[in-house]
Coordinates of C-alpha atoms in Angstrom, one line a residue:
L1 CA -0.1 -0.2 -0.2
Y2 CA 2.8 2.1 0.9
P3 CA 5.4 3.8 -2.2
D4 CA 8.8 2.5 -2.5
P5 CA 10.9 4.6 -0.5
E6 CA 13.5 4.6 -3.4
E7 CA 11.0 6.5 -5.4
F8 CA 11.2 9.4 -2.6
S9 CA 15.5 9.2 -2.7
V10 CA 15.1 9.5 -6.5
G11 CA 12.7 12.5 -6.5
R12 CA 14.8 14.2 -4.3
E13 CA 18.1 13.7 -6.4
S14 CA 16.1 14.9 -9.5
S15 CA 14.8 18.1 -7.5
R16 CA 18.6 18.9 -6.5
E17 CA 19.6 18.4 -9.9
E18 CA 16.8 20.7 -11.5
K19 CA 17.4 23.4 -9.0
R20 CA 21.2 23.0 -9.5
T21 CA 20.5 23.9 -13.3
Q22 CA 18.2 26.9 -12.1
V23 CA 21.5 28.0 -10.2
E24 CA 23.6 27.9 -13.2
T25 CA 20.7 29.5 -15.5
A26 CA 20.3 32.4 -13.0
L27 CA 24.2 33.2 -12.7
N28 CA 24.2 33.2 -16.4
G29 CA 25.9 36.8 -17.1
N30 CA 23.5 38.5 -14.1
P31 CA 25.1 40.9 -11.9
V32 CA 22.1 40.7 -9.5
I33 CA 20.6 37.5 -8.2
V34 CA 17.4 37.0 -6.3
V35 CA 16.9 34.0 -4.2
A36 CA 12.9 33.9 -3.0
D37 CA 9.9 31.8 -1.6
D38 CA 8.3 29.7 -4.1
D39 CA 4.9 31.6 -3.9
L40 CA 3.0 34.5 -4.7
D41 CA 4.8 36.7 -1.9
G42 CA 8.3 35.1 -3.5
Y43 CA 7.1 36.1 -6.7
G44 CA 6.2 39.4 -5.9
C45 CA 9.6 40.1 -4.3
A46 CA 11.3 39.0 -7.6
T47 CA 9.5 40.7 -9.8
L48 CA 9.9 43.9 -7.7
L49 CA 13.3 43.7 -7.7
A50 CA 13.5 42.8 -11.6
A51 CA 11.4 45.7 -12.2
F52 CA 14.0 47.9 -10.3
H53 CA 17.2 46.8 -11.4
G54 CA 16.2 45.8 -15.4
P55 CA 14.8 42.5 -15.8
E56 CA 17.6 41.8 -18.0
D57 CA 20.4 42.0 -15.3
V58 CA 18.4 39.8 -12.6
G59 CA 18.4 36.0 -12.6
V60 CA 16.1 34.2 -10.0
I61 CA 16.1 31.5 -8.1
H62 CA 13.4 30.2 -6.1
A63 CA 13.0 27.8 -3.2
G64 CA 10.5 26.9 -0.8
H65 CA 10.9 25.1 2.8
S66 CA 8.4 22.3 2.1
D67 CA 10.3 21.5 -1.3
P68 CA 13.3 19.5 -1.8
P69 CA 16.0 20.2 -1.7
G70 CA 15.4 23.3 1.0
V71 CA 16.1 26.7 1.4
E72 CA 19.8 26.0 2.7
A73 CA 20.8 23.7 0.3
V74 CA 19.8 26.0 -2.7
L75 CA 22.1 28.8 -0.6
T76 CA 24.6 26.4 -0.4
M77 CA 24.6 25.8 -3.8
L78 CA 24.4 29.3 -4.9
G79 CA 27.8 29.7 -2.9
E80 CA 29.5 26.7 -4.7
A81 CA 28.7 28.2 -8.0
V82 CA 28.8 31.9 -7.6
G83 CA 31.6 34.0 -9.5
P84 CA 34.0 37.0 -8.1
N85 CA 32.0 39.3 -10.1
Q86 CA 28.8 39.1 -8.5
E87 CA 27.4 42.3 -7.5
Q88 CA 24.2 41.9 -5.4
I89 CA 22.4 38.9 -4.1
Y90 CA 18.8 39.3 -2.7
I91 CA 17.1 36.4 -0.4
C92 CA 13.3 37.6 0.0
D93 CA 10.7 35.8 2.1
L94 CA 12.9 33.0 3.0
P95 CA 13.7 33.0 6.7
P96 CA 16.2 30.3 8.1
N97 CA 15.0 26.6 8.7
E98 CA 18.2 25.2 9.9
E99 CA 20.1 28.5 11.8
S100 CA 23.5 27.1 11.6
A101 CA 23.5 26.2 7.9
Y102 CA 21.5 29.0 6.9
V103 CA 24.3 31.7 8.6
D104 CA 27.0 29.3 7.0
A105 CA 25.6 29.4 3.5
V106 CA 25.1 33.2 3.6
K107 CA 28.7 33.9 5.0
Q108 CA 29.9 31.9 2.0
L109 CA 27.6 34.6 -0.2
Q110 CA 29.0 37.2 1.3
K111 CA 32.2 36.5 0.5
T112 CA 31.8 37.3 -3.0
A113 CA 28.7 39.7 -3.1
F114 CA 26.7 42.1 -0.8
V115 CA 23.9 40.1 0.5
T116 CA 20.4 41.6 1.4
V117 CA 17.7 39.8 3.0
Y118 CA 14.0 41.1 2.8
D119 CA 11.4 39.1 5.0
H120 CA 8.6 39.3 7.4
H121 CA 9.2 35.9 9.7
N122 CA 10.3 35.9 13.0
W123 CA 14.4 35.8 13.3
S124 CA 16.5 35.0 16.2
D125 CA 18.8 37.9 17.0
G126 CA 21.6 36.0 16.9
V127 CA 20.9 34.9 13.2
R128 CA 20.3 38.5 12.4
S129 CA 23.5 40.3 13.7
Q130 CA 25.6 37.4 12.1
I131 CA 23.9 38.4 8.6
G132 CA 23.6 41.8 9.2
Y133 CA 27.5 42.2 10.1
Q134 CA 28.8 42.3 6.7
G135 CA 25.3 42.7 5.0
E136 CA 21.9 44.5 5.1
I137 CA 18.9 42.3 6.5
V138 CA 15.0 44.0 7.0
I139 CA 12.5 42.3 8.6
G140 CA 9.1 43.7 8.6
S141 CA 6.3 43.1 10.6
G142 CA 2.7 42.6 9.9
I143 CA 3.7 43.1 6.3
S144 CA 4.2 40.6 3.2
G145 CA 7.6 40.1 2.0
T146 CA 6.9 42.3 -1.0
E147 CA 5.9 44.9 1.0
V148 CA 8.9 45.1 2.9
T149 CA 10.9 44.8 -0.7
H150 CA 8.9 47.6 -1.8
K151 CA 9.2 49.8 1.3
E152 CA 13.0 49.3 1.0
L153 CA 13.1 50.1 -2.8
S154 CA 11.0 53.1 -2.6
E155 CA 13.9 55.0 -1.1
D156 CA 15.6 55.1 -4.5
W157 CA 13.0 54.3 -7.2
N158 CA 10.8 56.8 -8.8
K159 CA 8.6 54.3 -10.1
A160 CA 7.9 52.5 -6.9
S161 CA 4.6 54.0 -6.3
S162 CA 3.1 52.4 -9.8
W163 CA 3.3 48.9 -8.0
N164 CA 1.3 50.0 -4.8
R165 CA -1.9 48.1 -5.9
F166 CA -0.1 45.0 -7.1
V167 CA 1.9 44.8 -3.8
T168 CA -1.4 45.5 -1.9
L169 CA -2.9 42.4 -3.2
V170 CA 0.0 40.2 -2.7
T171 CA 0.0 41.4 0.9
D172 CA -3.8 41.3 1.4
H173 CA -3.5 37.3 0.4
D174 CA 0.0 36.4 1.8
L175 CA -1.4 37.7 5.3
G176 CA -4.6 35.8 5.1
S177 CA -7.0 39.0 4.9
K178 CA -8.4 38.1 1.6
K179 CA -10.3 41.2 1.6
I180 CA -9.7 41.8 -2.2
D181 CA -11.3 39.5 -4.6
R182 CA -8.3 40.1 -7.1
S183 CA -5.4 38.9 -4.3
E184 CA -6.8 35.2 -5.0
T185 CA -6.8 35.2 -8.4
L186 CA -3.6 36.9 -8.5
A187 CA -2.3 34.1 -6.1
D188 CA -4.1 31.5 -8.3
S189 CA -1.8 33.0 -11.3
A190 CA 1.1 32.3 -9.5
D191 CA 0.3 28.7 -8.9
Q192 CA -0.7 27.8 -12.4
L193 CA 2.0 30.0 -14.1
S194 CA 5.4 29.4 -14.1
A195 CA 7.8 31.9 -12.0
E196 CA 9.5 33.0 -15.4
T197 CA 5.6 33.7 -17.3
F198 CA 4.3 35.2 -13.8
R199 CA 7.1 37.5 -13.3
R200 CA 7.1 38.5 -17.4
K201 CA 3.1 39.4 -17.1
A202 CA 3.8 41.1 -14.1
L203 CA 6.4 43.4 -15.1
E204 CA 4.1 44.1 -18.3
Q205 CA 0.9 44.5 -16.6
K206 CA 1.5 45.2 -12.7
E207 CA -1.9 44.1 -10.9
Q208 CA -3.6 44.0 -14.3
L209 CA -2.5 40.8 -14.7
V210 CA -5.4 39.1 -13.3
E211 CA -7.6 40.9 -16.2
D212 CA -5.5 39.0 -18.8
A213 CA -7.6 37.1 -21.1
T214 CA -5.2 33.8 -21.2
V215 CA -4.5 34.2 -17.4
A216 CA -8.1 34.2 -16.4
E217 CA -8.8 31.2 -18.5
I218 CA -6.0 29.2 -16.8
V219 CA -7.3 30.2 -13.5
E220 CA -11.0 29.6 -13.7
E221 CA -10.1 25.9 -15.1
Y222 CA -7.9 25.7 -12.0
R223 CA -10.6 27.2 -9.6
T224 CA -13.2 24.4 -10.8
T225 CA -10.7 21.9 -10.0
K226 CA -9.5 23.1 -6.9
Q227 CA -12.8 23.5 -5.5
E228 CA -13.3 19.6 -6.2
Q229 CA -10.1 18.8 -4.3
I230 CA -11.2 21.2 -1.4
R231 CA -14.5 19.4 -1.4
L232 CA -13.3 15.9 -1.2
A233 CA -10.9 17.2 1.5
K234 CA -13.9 18.1 3.9
Q235 CA -15.4 15.0 3.0
R236 CA -12.6 13.0 4.5
A237 CA -12.0 15.5 7.5
Q238 CA -11.9 13.7 10.8
V239 CA -12.1 16.1 13.8
D240 CA -10.8 14.8 17.3
D241 CA -11.6 17.1 20.5
S242 CA -8.4 17.0 23.1
G243 CA -9.2 19.2 25.9
D244 CA -9.4 22.9 24.6
V245 CA -7.8 21.7 21.1
T246 CA -9.6 20.6 18.0
V247 CA -7.6 18.8 15.5
I248 CA -8.7 18.5 12.0
T249 CA -7.2 16.0 9.6
T250 CA -7.5 15.1 6.2
Y251 CA -5.8 14.0 2.9
G252 CA -5.6 14.2 -0.5
R253 CA -4.1 16.4 -3.5
C254 CA -5.4 19.9 -2.5
P255 CA -4.1 23.4 -2.0
S256 CA -2.9 23.3 1.5
S257 CA -3.5 26.5 3.3
Q258 CA -6.9 27.2 1.3
T259 CA -8.2 23.6 2.4
A260 CA -7.1 24.7 6.1
H261 CA -9.1 28.0 5.7
H262 CA -12.3 26.3 4.6
L263 CA -11.9 23.2 7.2
F264 CA -11.5 26.0 10.1
E265 CA -14.9 27.7 8.6
A266 CA -17.0 24.7 8.0
F267 CA -15.7 23.1 11.9
D268 CA -15.2 26.3 13.6
G269 CA -17.5 26.5 16.8
E270 CA -18.7 22.6 16.4

């Protein structure tokens, strides 16, 4: 009934090689490198930095904590491959998972380029001071990583205000407010488009990306599938009460954060 463990090993190695190729591609003649989370907020950070520096000068690498090979491994790969002429490296929306490995990887990068970290998660003072000693680290509170990036770039960017609405949509979704319908459309676009395609369209259209006819068609088809996945996940859900804590478990191929939101609404107060 269970998959062969060897399948997981092969999958991890394949992911590692794919990421190594992505690192090499990003380094190909680009003076600026962005390493960002593999979600809407990370896409937003990378898009703003590409707009600020010029897309032709920016190489982008996306990494995630839940996806192999992991953030620290990707930063280490970059440190092994980066050349002596690298000018600037940004790390966005990616806090440490393993603090010592993270710091070691960033210190290696700092031997070659100036490293700037933009984030909005909780960091220990020790890690912040070690990274900030030879670089720059800006941690926002109550805002998205994209908004942190936007605020910092705004000081030297006369076109920053033209991205205000785009940043608002990203923040609305990333913080779970979801008060603006178009923020979920933007998030679904990030889920369904490749990182490169999303960035290219966002650079051209900013928040109007959600009005793009091709994107709208892709998102509509995805939403139909997604709603069915969520419905099945809710059907399979089991609720266990343990004192003051209610634990809801389910399984299946479904968007985890959105499924969790629906489950919370469905079982809240029961």
